[in-house]
Amino acid sequence: MIFDPNFIARLIPALIEGAEVTVELAILTFVICLVWGLVLALANSAQGPSSWIAGIYIQAVRNTPLLIQMYIIYFGFSMIGFGLSGFNSGLLALCIQNGGYVAEIYRGGLQSVSPRQYEAGRALGMRRSTLYRIVIIPQVVARIIPPMINQAISITKDTSQVAAIAVMDVMKVAQVWVESSANTYDVFLGVAVVYLVLTSAVSIAGRLFEHKLAFAQ
Amino acid sequence: MKEFAPLLHGYWYLLRGAGMTVLMAAGSIVPATVCGVLLALAQVFGNQAVRSIVVAYLFLIRGIPLLVLLTFTYYLLPLTGIDLPPFWGVVMVFAFYYAAFMSEVFRAGILSLPRAQWDAARSLGMTQRLMLQIVIFPQALRLASPPFVSLCANLVKATSLVSIVGLWELTMASREIVERTLAPFQIFLGAAVVYFCICYTLALYGRYLERRVLQGH
């Protein structure tokens, strides 16, 4: 039966419980990637071996599927003696892959500031720290916010793949409910609404943040 | 190198899986591109009603993970009575999903042409059709080609998700070998290398196109 109110009343709390895991994974991944991506981008723009190590890392993680990375960590690591739980494996794989994408966003932002800006700052006699604080970083931040919002949305959607390694996120909850109830339409609508609400929330929060920052400048 | 013996036994099976991955990706890219172009045209040249339908479609697709759409197509298609082989069902989902992202790429290509190009064509007395045909579209397609290629690499990675709904391709092939050999680390690493070869080739091609586009300006 489609739109069975009794069924929906039992489904909603289960989906919300799954959504909590999804949100937790997405927030942790995004915060860790903001730091890890910056480390990678700085390493990549420096000279010497750190630059090519970071370069190889970024290309390697961006050109292999997240699902395969999760399988390597979840199934592979336990075979060689570092067993991780499903949640931790999923989180690690999400951070490893998205760190590469976030690093590229930082790199794009840093490169988009013209060298003349540095020269102009120096010509005005600014110290290095002052130059970065009031000339370079504000411009970089303004440019990386829109792609960062997209990345946060992409991370939120990517978390659904942890269902493949038996983490009870909203996707896995939906799979379990479909298989046990055969009430596919209701479950599909429910899980679609959960993801739409989450991704819209990310996008609205991002736009508010961007707006607030634009006033601050 | 004894640890990598399972990979030596299984490599031919993995490569056959890779063939299926490439076939699936290529089969999806063609309809996705056609739908993407149509969506972009509808959004740029359509009237208000058409535009709002396209925007609603983009909102839905961009807010729901691909895995959710794949899983529920797998459950829902038999219920709707449409008798589609699983391969074509998957290709259909990929086409609809990636069309949304392709349309953004093509739209950006059309809109990023300088206003002067439109004005010049009009002042030469070109008809709307001739102007689009020989001035706007050739340049827009050239601008859109680098992000288009990176989207294709993205689609190749995303085909790994179909293994979750039980279709056979590279990821499923590697899972089958893992079940027989109990060597998840080596086999999934091998699969990752195969994905990397496909996607990195596409990424290099995209970078080459980008350099050519930049030279042209």
Coordinates of C-alpha atoms in Angstrom, one line a residue:
Chain A
M1 CA 0.0 0.0 0.0
I2 CA 1.3 3.4 -0.9
F3 CA 1.3 6.3 1.6
D4 CA 0.3 4.1 4.5
P5 CA 0.2 6.5 7.5
N6 CA 1.0 3.8 10.0
F7 CA 4.0 2.7 8.0
I8 CA 5.2 6.3 7.6
A9 CA 4.8 7.0 11.3
R10 CA 7.2 4.1 12.0
L11 CA 9.5 5.0 9.1
I12 CA 10.2 8.6 10.0
P13 CA 12.0 8.0 13.4
A14 CA 14.1 5.3 11.7
L15 CA 15.1 7.6 8.9
I16 CA 15.9 10.4 11.3
E17 CA 18.2 8.1 13.3
G18 CA 20.0 7.2 10.0
A19 CA 20.2 10.9 9.1
E20 CA 22.0 11.6 12.3
V21 CA 24.8 9.2 11.2
T22 CA 24.8 10.8 7.8
V23 CA 25.1 14.3 9.3
E24 CA 27.8 13.3 11.7
L25 CA 29.9 11.7 8.9
A26 CA 29.4 14.8 6.6
I27 CA 30.3 17.3 9.2
L28 CA 33.4 15.4 10.4
T29 CA 34.5 14.8 6.8
F30 CA 34.1 18.5 5.9
V31 CA 35.9 19.8 8.9
I32 CA 38.8 17.4 8.6
C33 CA 39.1 18.0 4.9
L34 CA 39.3 21.8 5.4
V35 CA 42.5 21.2 7.4
W36 CA 43.9 18.3 5.5
G37 CA 43.2 19.9 2.1
L38 CA 45.1 23.1 3.2
V39 CA 48.1 21.0 4.4
L40 CA 48.1 19.2 1.0
A41 CA 47.7 22.5 -1.0
L42 CA 50.6 24.1 0.9
A43 CA 52.8 21.1 0.5
N44 CA 51.9 21.0 -3.2
S45 CA 52.8 24.6 -3.7
A46 CA 56.1 24.4 -1.8
Q47 CA 59.4 23.2 -3.4
G48 CA 61.1 19.9 -3.0
P49 CA 59.8 16.3 -2.4
S50 CA 56.8 17.4 -0.4
S51 CA 55.4 19.0 -3.6
W52 CA 55.5 15.9 -5.7
I53 CA 54.4 13.6 -2.9
A54 CA 51.3 15.8 -2.4
G55 CA 50.8 16.0 -6.2
I56 CA 50.9 12.2 -6.5
Y57 CA 48.5 11.8 -3.6
I58 CA 46.0 14.3 -5.0
Q59 CA 46.0 12.6 -8.5
A60 CA 45.8 9.1 -7.0
V61 CA 42.8 9.8 -4.7
R62 CA 40.9 11.9 -7.3
N63 CA 41.2 9.3 -10.0
T64 CA 40.0 6.2 -8.1
P65 CA 36.4 5.6 -6.9
L66 CA 35.5 6.3 -3.3
L67 CA 33.9 2.9 -3.0
I68 CA 37.1 1.1 -3.9
Q69 CA 39.0 3.2 -1.3
M70 CA 36.4 2.2 1.3
Y71 CA 36.8 -1.5 0.4
I72 CA 40.6 -1.2 0.6
I73 CA 40.3 0.4 4.1
Y74 CA 37.4 -1.7 5.5
F75 CA 38.3 -5.2 4.1
G76 CA 42.0 -4.7 3.2
F77 CA 43.3 -3.1 6.4
S78 CA 41.7 -5.8 8.6
M79 CA 43.6 -8.4 6.7
I80 CA 46.9 -6.7 7.4
G81 CA 46.1 -6.1 11.1
F82 CA 44.6 -2.6 11.4
G83 CA 40.9 -3.4 11.6
L84 CA 38.7 -0.3 11.6
S85 CA 35.0 -0.2 12.3
G86 CA 32.7 0.6 9.3
F87 CA 32.1 4.1 10.5
N88 CA 35.8 4.9 10.9
S89 CA 36.7 3.2 7.6
G90 CA 34.0 5.3 5.8
L91 CA 35.1 8.5 7.5
L92 CA 38.8 7.8 6.6
A93 CA 38.0 7.1 3.0
L94 CA 35.7 10.1 2.7
C95 CA 38.5 12.3 4.2
I96 CA 41.2 10.8 2.0
Q97 CA 39.3 11.4 -1.2
N98 CA 37.7 14.7 -0.5
G99 CA 41.0 16.0 0.9
G100 CA 42.3 15.8 -2.6
Y101 CA 39.4 17.8 -4.0
V102 CA 39.6 20.4 -1.3
A103 CA 43.3 20.8 -1.9
E104 CA 42.6 21.6 -5.6
I105 CA 40.0 24.2 -4.5
Y106 CA 42.6 25.9 -2.2
R107 CA 45.2 25.7 -5.0
G108 CA 42.8 27.3 -7.5
G109 CA 42.0 30.1 -5.0
L110 CA 45.7 30.8 -4.3
Q111 CA 46.5 30.9 -8.0
S112 CA 43.6 33.2 -8.8
V113 CA 45.3 36.0 -6.9
S114 CA 47.4 37.9 -9.4
P115 CA 51.2 38.3 -8.7
R116 CA 50.7 42.0 -9.0
Q117 CA 48.7 42.0 -5.7
Y118 CA 51.8 40.7 -3.9
E119 CA 54.0 43.3 -5.7
A120 CA 51.6 46.1 -4.9
G121 CA 51.6 45.1 -1.2
R122 CA 55.3 44.9 -1.1
A123 CA 55.6 48.2 -2.9
L124 CA 53.5 49.8 -0.1
G125 CA 56.1 48.5 2.4
M126 CA 53.8 45.9 3.9
R127 CA 55.3 43.1 6.1
R128 CA 54.7 39.6 4.8
S129 CA 52.2 38.8 7.6
T130 CA 50.3 42.1 6.9
L131 CA 50.3 41.4 3.2
Y132 CA 48.7 38.0 3.6
R133 CA 46.3 39.1 6.3
I134 CA 44.7 42.1 4.6
V135 CA 45.4 41.6 0.9
I136 CA 45.8 37.9 -0.1
I137 CA 43.8 35.8 2.3
P138 CA 40.5 37.8 2.0
Q139 CA 40.6 37.5 -1.8
V140 CA 41.4 33.8 -1.6
V141 CA 38.6 33.2 0.9
A142 CA 36.0 35.0 -1.2
R143 CA 37.0 32.9 -4.2
I144 CA 37.0 29.5 -2.6
I145 CA 33.6 29.7 -0.8
P146 CA 31.4 28.9 -3.7
P147 CA 33.4 25.7 -4.7
M148 CA 33.7 24.8 -1.0
I149 CA 29.9 24.9 -0.7
N150 CA 29.6 22.6 -3.8
Q151 CA 32.2 20.3 -2.2
A152 CA 30.2 20.2 1.1
I153 CA 27.1 19.2 -0.9
S154 CA 29.0 16.5 -2.7
I155 CA 30.4 15.2 0.6
T156 CA 26.9 15.0 2.0
K157 CA 25.8 12.9 -1.0
D158 CA 29.0 10.8 -1.0
T159 CA 28.3 9.7 2.6
S160 CA 25.6 7.5 1.2
Q161 CA 28.3 5.1 0.0
V162 CA 29.1 4.0 3.5
A163 CA 25.9 1.9 3.3
A164 CA 28.1 -0.5 1.3
I165 CA 30.2 -1.3 4.3
A166 CA 27.3 -1.8 6.6
V167 CA 27.2 1.6 8.4
M168 CA 23.6 2.4 9.4
D169 CA 23.3 5.8 7.7
V170 CA 20.1 6.9 6.2
M171 CA 20.8 5.0 2.9
K172 CA 21.4 1.7 4.7
V173 CA 18.3 2.2 6.9
A174 CA 16.3 2.8 3.7
Q175 CA 17.7 -0.4 2.2
V176 CA 16.8 -2.4 5.3
W177 CA 13.3 -1.0 5.3
V178 CA 12.7 -1.6 1.6
E179 CA 13.8 -5.2 2.0
S180 CA 11.8 -5.9 5.1
S181 CA 8.6 -4.1 4.1
A182 CA 8.5 -4.0 0.3
N183 CA 6.9 -0.5 0.7
T184 CA 9.4 0.9 -1.8
Y185 CA 7.6 4.1 -2.8
D186 CA 7.3 5.5 0.8
V187 CA 10.8 4.6 1.7
F188 CA 12.2 6.2 -1.5
L189 CA 10.2 9.4 -1.0
G190 CA 11.4 9.5 2.6
V191 CA 15.1 9.0 1.9
A192 CA 15.0 11.5 -1.1
V193 CA 13.4 14.1 1.2
V194 CA 16.1 13.6 3.8
Y195 CA 18.9 14.1 1.3
L196 CA 17.2 17.1 -0.3
V197 CA 16.7 18.7 3.1
L198 CA 20.3 18.1 4.1
T199 CA 21.8 19.4 0.8
S200 CA 19.5 22.4 0.8
A201 CA 20.6 23.2 4.4
V202 CA 24.2 23.0 3.4
S203 CA 23.6 25.3 0.4
I204 CA 21.6 27.8 2.4
A205 CA 24.1 27.8 5.3
G206 CA 26.9 28.4 2.8
R207 CA 25.1 31.3 1.1
L208 CA 24.4 32.9 4.5
F209 CA 28.1 32.6 5.4
E210 CA 29.2 34.0 2.1
H211 CA 26.8 36.9 2.5
K212 CA 28.0 37.7 6.0
L213 CA 31.6 37.6 4.9
A214 CA 30.8 40.0 2.0
F215 CA 29.5 42.5 4.5
A216 CA 32.6 42.1 6.7
Q217 CA 34.9 43.1 3.9
Chain B
M1 CA 56.1 -10.4 -4.2
K2 CA 54.4 -13.6 -3.1
E3 CA 51.7 -11.5 -1.5
F4 CA 50.5 -10.3 -4.9
A5 CA 50.1 -13.8 -6.3
P6 CA 46.2 -13.5 -6.2
L7 CA 46.4 -10.5 -8.4
L8 CA 48.4 -12.5 -11.0
H9 CA 45.7 -15.1 -11.1
G10 CA 42.9 -12.6 -11.3
Y11 CA 44.2 -9.9 -13.5
W12 CA 42.4 -11.1 -16.7
Y13 CA 39.1 -11.2 -14.9
L14 CA 39.7 -7.7 -13.6
L15 CA 40.5 -6.4 -17.1
R16 CA 37.3 -8.0 -18.4
G17 CA 35.5 -6.1 -15.7
A18 CA 37.2 -2.9 -16.7
G19 CA 36.0 -3.5 -20.3
M20 CA 32.4 -3.6 -18.9
T21 CA 33.1 -0.5 -16.9
V22 CA 34.2 1.4 -20.0
L23 CA 31.3 0.1 -22.0
M24 CA 28.8 1.2 -19.3
A25 CA 30.4 4.6 -19.0
A26 CA 30.5 5.1 -22.8
G27 CA 26.9 4.0 -23.1
S28 CA 25.9 6.5 -20.5
I29 CA 27.9 9.4 -21.7
V30 CA 26.2 9.6 -25.1
P31 CA 22.6 10.0 -23.8
A32 CA 23.8 12.1 -20.9
T33 CA 25.5 14.6 -23.3
V34 CA 22.4 14.8 -25.5
C35 CA 20.1 15.4 -22.6
G36 CA 22.6 17.8 -21.0
V37 CA 22.7 19.9 -24.2
L38 CA 18.9 20.0 -24.4
L39 CA 18.6 21.0 -20.8
A40 CA 21.2 23.8 -21.3
L41 CA 19.5 25.1 -24.3
A42 CA 16.1 25.0 -22.5
Q43 CA 17.6 26.9 -19.7
V44 CA 19.3 29.6 -21.8
F45 CA 16.7 30.1 -24.5
G46 CA 13.5 28.7 -23.0
N47 CA 10.6 30.8 -21.6
Q48 CA 9.9 31.2 -17.9
A49 CA 7.9 28.0 -17.6
V50 CA 10.5 25.8 -19.3
R51 CA 13.2 27.4 -17.2
S52 CA 11.5 26.8 -13.9
I53 CA 10.9 23.1 -14.9
V54 CA 14.6 22.7 -15.7
V55 CA 15.6 24.4 -12.4
A56 CA 13.4 22.1 -10.4
Y57 CA 14.9 19.1 -12.2
L58 CA 18.4 20.3 -11.4
F59 CA 17.5 20.9 -7.8
L60 CA 16.1 17.3 -7.4
I61 CA 19.0 15.6 -9.2
R62 CA 21.8 17.7 -7.5
G63 CA 20.2 17.1 -4.0
I64 CA 19.8 13.3 -4.2
P65 CA 22.8 10.9 -4.2
L66 CA 23.3 8.7 -7.3
L67 CA 23.3 5.6 -5.1
V68 CA 19.8 6.4 -3.9
L69 CA 18.6 6.8 -7.5
L70 CA 20.3 3.6 -8.6
T71 CA 19.0 1.5 -5.6
F72 CA 15.5 2.6 -6.0
T73 CA 15.4 2.2 -9.8
Y74 CA 16.5 -1.3 -9.1
Y75 CA 13.6 -1.8 -6.7
L76 CA 11.0 0.3 -8.5
L77 CA 11.5 -0.7 -12.2
P78 CA 10.0 -4.2 -11.7
L79 CA 7.0 -2.7 -9.9
T80 CA 6.2 -0.2 -12.7
G81 CA 6.1 -3.1 -15.2
I82 CA 8.7 -1.6 -17.4
D83 CA 10.8 -4.6 -18.6
L84 CA 14.2 -3.2 -19.0
P85 CA 17.5 -5.2 -18.8
P86 CA 19.5 -4.1 -15.8
F87 CA 22.3 -2.7 -17.9
W88 CA 20.0 -0.3 -19.7
G89 CA 18.2 0.6 -16.5
V90 CA 21.6 1.7 -15.1
V91 CA 22.5 3.5 -18.2
M92 CA 19.2 5.4 -18.0
V93 CA 19.8 6.5 -14.4
F94 CA 23.4 7.6 -15.3
A95 CA 22.1 9.5 -18.3
F96 CA 19.4 11.4 -16.3
Y97 CA 21.8 12.1 -13.4
Y98 CA 24.8 13.3 -15.4
A99 CA 22.6 15.2 -17.8
A100 CA 22.0 17.7 -14.9
F101 CA 25.7 18.2 -14.4
M102 CA 26.5 18.3 -18.2
S103 CA 23.8 21.0 -18.7
E104 CA 25.6 23.2 -16.1
V105 CA 28.9 22.7 -18.1
F106 CA 27.3 23.6 -21.4
R107 CA 25.3 26.5 -20.0
A108 CA 28.5 27.9 -18.5
G109 CA 30.1 27.5 -21.9
I110 CA 27.3 29.5 -23.6
L111 CA 27.1 32.2 -21.0
S112 CA 30.8 32.8 -20.6
L113 CA 31.1 34.0 -24.2
P114 CA 31.6 37.7 -24.3
R115 CA 28.5 39.8 -25.1
A116 CA 30.5 41.3 -28.0
Q117 CA 30.3 38.0 -29.9
W118 CA 26.5 38.1 -29.9
D119 CA 26.4 41.8 -30.8
A120 CA 28.9 41.3 -33.6
A121 CA 27.0 38.4 -35.1
R122 CA 23.7 40.4 -34.9
S123 CA 25.2 43.5 -36.4
L124 CA 26.4 41.4 -39.4
G125 CA 22.7 40.7 -40.0
M126 CA 22.9 37.0 -39.1
T127 CA 19.7 35.2 -38.4
Q128 CA 19.4 33.7 -34.8
R129 CA 19.9 30.3 -36.2
L130 CA 23.0 31.1 -38.2
M131 CA 24.5 33.1 -35.3
L132 CA 24.1 30.1 -33.0
Q133 CA 25.4 27.7 -35.6
I134 CA 28.6 29.3 -36.7
V135 CA 29.4 31.8 -33.9
I136 CA 28.0 30.8 -30.5
F137 CA 27.9 26.9 -30.4
P138 CA 31.4 26.2 -31.8
Q139 CA 33.0 28.6 -29.3
A140 CA 30.8 27.4 -26.4
L141 CA 31.6 23.8 -27.0
R142 CA 35.3 24.6 -27.1
L143 CA 35.0 26.4 -23.7
A144 CA 33.0 23.5 -22.3
S145 CA 35.2 20.7 -23.4
P146 CA 37.7 20.6 -20.4
P147 CA 35.0 20.4 -17.7
F148 CA 33.1 18.0 -19.9
V149 CA 36.0 15.6 -20.0
S150 CA 36.5 15.8 -16.2
L151 CA 32.8 15.0 -15.8
C152 CA 33.3 11.9 -17.9
A153 CA 36.1 10.8 -15.6
N154 CA 33.8 11.4 -12.7
L155 CA 31.1 9.2 -14.4
V156 CA 33.7 6.4 -14.9
K157 CA 34.4 6.4 -11.1
A158 CA 30.6 6.5 -10.4
T159 CA 30.0 3.3 -12.3
S160 CA 31.6 1.5 -9.4
L161 CA 28.3 2.1 -7.5
V162 CA 26.3 -0.3 -9.8
S163 CA 28.1 -3.2 -8.1
I164 CA 26.0 -2.4 -5.0
V165 CA 22.8 -3.1 -7.0
G166 CA 24.4 -6.3 -8.3
L167 CA 25.6 -5.5 -11.8
W168 CA 28.8 -6.9 -13.0
E169 CA 31.7 -4.6 -13.8
L170 CA 35.2 -3.9 -12.5
T171 CA 34.2 -3.4 -8.8
M172 CA 31.9 -6.4 -8.8
A173 CA 34.6 -8.5 -10.5
S174 CA 37.1 -7.5 -7.9
R175 CA 34.7 -8.4 -5.1
E176 CA 34.2 -11.8 -6.7
I177 CA 37.9 -12.4 -6.8
V178 CA 38.2 -11.3 -3.2
E179 CA 35.6 -13.8 -2.2
R180 CA 37.6 -16.6 -3.8
T181 CA 41.2 -15.5 -2.8
L182 CA 40.6 -13.7 0.5
A183 CA 43.1 -11.1 -0.5
P184 CA 41.1 -7.9 -0.4
F185 CA 44.0 -5.5 0.0
Q186 CA 45.9 -6.7 -3.1
I187 CA 42.8 -7.1 -5.3
F188 CA 41.1 -3.8 -4.5
L189 CA 44.4 -2.1 -4.9
G190 CA 44.7 -3.7 -8.3
A191 CA 41.2 -2.5 -9.2
A192 CA 42.1 1.0 -8.0
V193 CA 45.1 1.0 -10.3
V194 CA 42.9 0.0 -13.3
Y195 CA 40.4 2.8 -12.5
F196 CA 43.3 5.2 -12.1
C197 CA 44.6 4.4 -15.6
I198 CA 41.3 5.1 -17.2
C199 CA 40.5 8.3 -15.2
Y200 CA 44.0 9.7 -15.2
T201 CA 44.1 9.3 -19.0
L202 CA 40.9 11.3 -19.2
A203 CA 42.2 13.9 -16.7
L204 CA 45.4 14.4 -18.8
Y205 CA 43.3 14.8 -22.0
G206 CA 41.1 17.4 -20.1
R207 CA 44.2 19.3 -19.1
Y208 CA 45.5 19.2 -22.7
L209 CA 42.2 20.6 -23.9
E210 CA 42.3 23.3 -21.2
R211 CA 45.7 24.5 -22.4
R212 CA 44.5 24.6 -26.0
V213 CA 41.4 26.6 -24.9
L214 CA 43.6 29.1 -23.0
Q215 CA 45.9 29.5 -26.0
G216 CA 43.0 30.3 -28.2
H217 CA 42.2 33.4 -26.2

